[in-house]
Amino acid sequence: MTTAIAHPNIALIKYWGKQDRPGNLPASPNLSITLSELCTTTTVQDAERDEILLNNKAADDPKIAQFLQILRNRFALGPIKIESHNNFPTGAGLASSASGFAALTCALNQHCDWGLDATETSGWARQGSASAARSMQAGFVALVPPQWQAECVAPPAHWPLSTVVAITSQDKKQIDSGHGMELTRQTSPYFKRWVEDSGEDFAHAQAAIEARDFDALAAVAEHNCLKMHALMLTTVPTLAYWNPATVACMDVVRELRAGGTAAFFTIDAGPQVKVITQPQYSATVAAALRAVHGVLDVVVCGMGEGARVVDAA
């Protein structure tokens, strides 16, 4: 029996769309922050047949089944029991697939004695969820060509920013990210331009992180987020993941920034708002978000660790 923990990551430079070839490869370079506080805990053990429990409920998950088959095409992996639990809403725009597949890959690597290093493990985790590759690493993490394996851009100590998460819904989204991305690639007239611009956004964000230039990072990350959601809105059928509380949180962040608080928002495929700020402002940001009508909970996160085994019997 082996247990691993992984944290979700929040993309500052998004990818939205996959390459039209095998490997579950993003269409563009992307960059994220790994979060503390939110986590997936996954335990694996040998079994007579495959069994999956998600948040204490039996699950028939096609993505996990497909991932196990991909692994079995390369490694020795017998029937396995998987028990996975998130301490945050699942499938609701908080990157549960990233932390979930990262924790699962980390646990299986140890349990089955595959001997993969962190770079190799990230490449396999990507086969389950592309963003899972980034959750294998701590701090600021990039997923870039040609290998599309996670690379640490800067460790947590380089720039220990805070992320304040405003949870505006517990519901699972109706259209998952994988399906949504493919719809966008096929139907949005702006998809090609999005991919072309992503490399420039990535370079600006990387330079801002290296220089610890908060204003520069805020400008490129927030605009990149809005461009991604513009893509979603021009998809057929339209992908509209926001709710009224999402929009209200965005307005609050703009007001805070106008008043001198260092803060910017980013939103993935869901209604949850993540506000990146400097640690001295995290309490102010959290209080402002809690006051927004429709916000169910607020979680303050620091820079998270990479995926890791916490128990191996």
PDB file of N, CA, C and O in Angstrom, residues 205-230:
ATOM      1  N   ALA A 205       5.738  36.420 -18.922  1.00  0.00           N
ATOM      2  CA  ALA A 205       5.499  35.946 -17.560  1.00  0.00           C
ATOM      3  C   ALA A 205       6.760  35.372 -16.945  1.00  0.00           C
ATOM      4  O   ALA A 205       7.060  35.614 -15.764  1.00  0.00           O
ATOM      5  N   GLN A 206       7.507  34.617 -17.718  1.00  0.00           N
ATOM      6  CA  GLN A 206       8.746  34.033 -17.198  1.00  0.00           C
ATOM      7  C   GLN A 206       9.728  35.133 -16.784  1.00  0.00           C
ATOM      8  O   GLN A 206      10.356  35.056 -15.720  1.00  0.00           O
ATOM      9  N   ALA A 207       9.837  36.168 -17.607  1.00  0.00           N
ATOM     10  CA  ALA A 207      10.737  37.280 -17.285  1.00  0.00           C
ATOM     11  C   ALA A 207      10.265  38.003 -16.023  1.00  0.00           C
ATOM     12  O   ALA A 207      11.074  38.415 -15.178  1.00  0.00           O
ATOM     13  N   ALA A 208       8.946  38.169 -15.869  1.00  0.00           N
ATOM     14  CA  ALA A 208       8.408  38.839 -14.686  1.00  0.00           C
ATOM     15  C   ALA A 208       8.693  38.043 -13.422  1.00  0.00           C
ATOM     16  O   ALA A 208       9.020  38.614 -12.368  1.00  0.00           O
ATOM     17  N   ILE A 209       8.589  36.739 -13.513  1.00  0.00           N
ATOM     18  CA  ILE A 209       8.874  35.888 -12.356  1.00  0.00           C
ATOM     19  C   ILE A 209      10.350  35.962 -11.990  1.00  0.00           C
ATOM     20  O   ILE A 209      10.713  36.094 -10.813  1.00  0.00           O
ATOM     21  N   GLU A 210      11.201  35.896 -12.982  1.00  0.00           N
ATOM     22  CA  GLU A 210      12.642  35.977 -12.713  1.00  0.00           C
ATOM     23  C   GLU A 210      13.009  37.297 -12.039  1.00  0.00           C
ATOM     24  O   GLU A 210      13.842  37.345 -11.134  1.00  0.00           O
ATOM     25  N   ALA A 211      12.349  38.390 -12.452  1.00  0.00           N
ATOM     26  CA  ALA A 211      12.636  39.723 -11.903  1.00  0.00           C
ATOM     27  C   ALA A 211      11.786  40.041 -10.670  1.00  0.00           C
ATOM     28  O   ALA A 211      11.975  41.091 -10.051  1.00  0.00           O
ATOM     29  N   ARG A 212      10.850  39.160 -10.337  1.00  0.00           N
ATOM     30  CA  ARG A 212       9.882  39.397  -9.248  1.00  0.00           C
ATOM     31  C   ARG A 212       9.170  40.744  -9.450  1.00  0.00           C
ATOM     32  O   ARG A 212       9.028  41.537  -8.539  1.00  0.00           O
ATOM     33  N   ASP A 213       8.717  40.933 -10.669  1.00  0.00           N
ATOM     34  CA  ASP A 213       8.019  42.155 -11.060  1.00  0.00           C
ATOM     35  C   ASP A 213       6.515  41.874 -11.016  1.00  0.00           C
ATOM     36  O   ASP A 213       5.938  41.333 -11.969  1.00  0.00           O
ATOM     37  N   PHE A 214       5.877  42.237  -9.903  1.00  0.00           N
ATOM     38  CA  PHE A 214       4.476  41.874  -9.705  1.00  0.00           C
ATOM     39  C   PHE A 214       3.566  42.539 -10.738  1.00  0.00           C
ATOM     40  O   PHE A 214       2.664  41.898 -11.289  1.00  0.00           O
ATOM     41  N   ASP A 215       3.770  43.807 -11.007  1.00  0.00           N
ATOM     42  CA  ASP A 215       2.906  44.514 -11.956  1.00  0.00           C
ATOM     43  C   ASP A 215       2.971  43.892 -13.342  1.00  0.00           C
ATOM     44  O   ASP A 215       1.948  43.761 -14.033  1.00  0.00           O
ATOM     45  N   ALA A 216       4.170  43.507 -13.759  1.00  0.00           N
ATOM     46  CA  ALA A 216       4.324  42.896 -15.082  1.00  0.00           C
ATOM     47  C   ALA A 216       3.634  41.538 -15.140  1.00  0.00           C
ATOM     48  O   ALA A 216       2.962  41.198 -16.127  1.00  0.00           O
ATOM     49  N   LEU A 217       3.783  40.744 -14.071  1.00  0.00           N
ATOM     50  CA  LEU A 217       3.131  39.437 -14.038  1.00  0.00           C
ATOM     51  C   LEU A 217       1.613  39.600 -14.012  1.00  0.00           C
ATOM     52  O   LEU A 217       0.888  38.876 -14.708  1.00  0.00           O
ATOM     53  N   ALA A 218       1.132  40.558 -13.229  1.00  0.00           N
ATOM     54  CA  ALA A 218      -0.309  40.802 -13.154  1.00  0.00           C
ATOM     55  C   ALA A 218      -0.877  41.151 -14.522  1.00  0.00           C
ATOM     56  O   ALA A 218      -1.940  40.642 -14.923  1.00  0.00           O
ATOM     57  N   ALA A 219      -0.200  42.011 -15.251  1.00  0.00           N
ATOM     58  CA  ALA A 219      -0.709  42.465 -16.540  1.00  0.00           C
ATOM     59  C   ALA A 219      -0.825  41.313 -17.537  1.00  0.00           C
ATOM     60  O   ALA A 219      -1.861  41.141 -18.195  1.00  0.00           O
ATOM     61  N   VAL A 220       0.219  40.510 -17.639  1.00  0.00           N
ATOM     62  CA  VAL A 220       0.201  39.459 -18.657  1.00  0.00           C
ATOM     63  C   VAL A 220      -0.695  38.299 -18.230  1.00  0.00           C
ATOM     64  O   VAL A 220      -1.427  37.734 -19.057  1.00  0.00           O
ATOM     65  N   ALA A 221      -0.703  37.939 -16.952  1.00  0.00           N
ATOM     66  CA  ALA A 221      -1.493  36.791 -16.509  1.00  0.00           C
ATOM     67  C   ALA A 221      -2.988  37.080 -16.572  1.00  0.00           C
ATOM     68  O   ALA A 221      -3.782  36.239 -17.029  1.00  0.00           O
ATOM     69  N   GLU A 222      -3.394  38.250 -16.127  1.00  0.00           N
ATOM     70  CA  GLU A 222      -4.817  38.582 -16.132  1.00  0.00           C
ATOM     71  C   GLU A 222      -5.339  38.688 -17.566  1.00  0.00           C
ATOM     72  O   GLU A 222      -6.421  38.191 -17.891  1.00  0.00           O
ATOM     73  N   HIS A 223      -4.553  39.312 -18.443  1.00  0.00           N
ATOM     74  CA  HIS A 223      -4.984  39.432 -19.842  1.00  0.00           C
ATOM     75  C   HIS A 223      -5.033  38.068 -20.519  1.00  0.00           C
ATOM     76  O   HIS A 223      -5.953  37.774 -21.305  1.00  0.00           O
ATOM     77  N   ASN A 224      -4.056  37.202 -20.202  1.00  0.00           N
ATOM     78  CA  ASN A 224      -4.043  35.862 -20.776  1.00  0.00           C
ATOM     79  C   ASN A 224      -5.288  35.085 -20.357  1.00  0.00           C
ATOM     80  O   ASN A 224      -5.907  34.385 -21.174  1.00  0.00           O
ATOM     81  N   CYS A 225      -5.683  35.231 -19.097  1.00  0.00           N
ATOM     82  CA  CYS A 225      -6.905  34.588 -18.608  1.00  0.00           C
ATOM     83  C   CYS A 225      -8.124  35.069 -19.385  1.00  0.00           C
ATOM     84  O   CYS A 225      -8.963  34.263 -19.821  1.00  0.00           O
ATOM     85  N   LEU A 226      -8.239  36.362 -19.567  1.00  0.00           N
ATOM     86  CA  LEU A 226      -9.412  36.909 -20.258  1.00  0.00           C
ATOM     87  C   LEU A 226      -9.438  36.492 -21.728  1.00  0.00           C
ATOM     88  O   LEU A 226     -10.510  36.261 -22.298  1.00  0.00           O
ATOM     89  N   LYS A 227      -8.273  36.388 -22.341  1.00  0.00           N
ATOM     90  CA  LYS A 227      -8.223  35.914 -23.726  1.00  0.00           C
ATOM     91  C   LYS A 227      -8.713  34.467 -23.826  1.00  0.00           C
ATOM     92  O   LYS A 227      -9.416  34.102 -24.778  1.00  0.00           O
ATOM     93  N   MET A 228      -8.342  33.645 -22.832  1.00  0.00           N
ATOM     94  CA  MET A 228      -8.802  32.261 -22.854  1.00  0.00           C
ATOM     95  C   MET A 228     -10.324  32.191 -22.750  1.00  0.00           C
ATOM     96  O   MET A 228     -10.983  31.436 -23.475  1.00  0.00           O
ATOM     97  N   HIS A 229     -10.898  32.995 -21.863  1.00  0.00           N
ATOM     98  CA  HIS A 229     -12.351  32.957 -21.710  1.00  0.00           C
ATOM     99  C   HIS A 229     -13.057  33.575 -22.925  1.00  0.00           C
ATOM    100  O   HIS A 229     -14.182  33.185 -23.248  1.00  0.00           O
ATOM    101  N   ALA A 230     -12.396  34.504 -23.606  1.00  0.00           N
ATOM    102  CA  ALA A 230     -12.941  35.002 -24.872  1.00  0.00           C
ATOM    103  C   ALA A 230     -12.998  33.882 -25.906  1.00  0.00           C
ATOM    104  O   ALA A 230     -13.959  33.772 -26.682  1.00  0.00           O
TER     105      ALA A 230
END
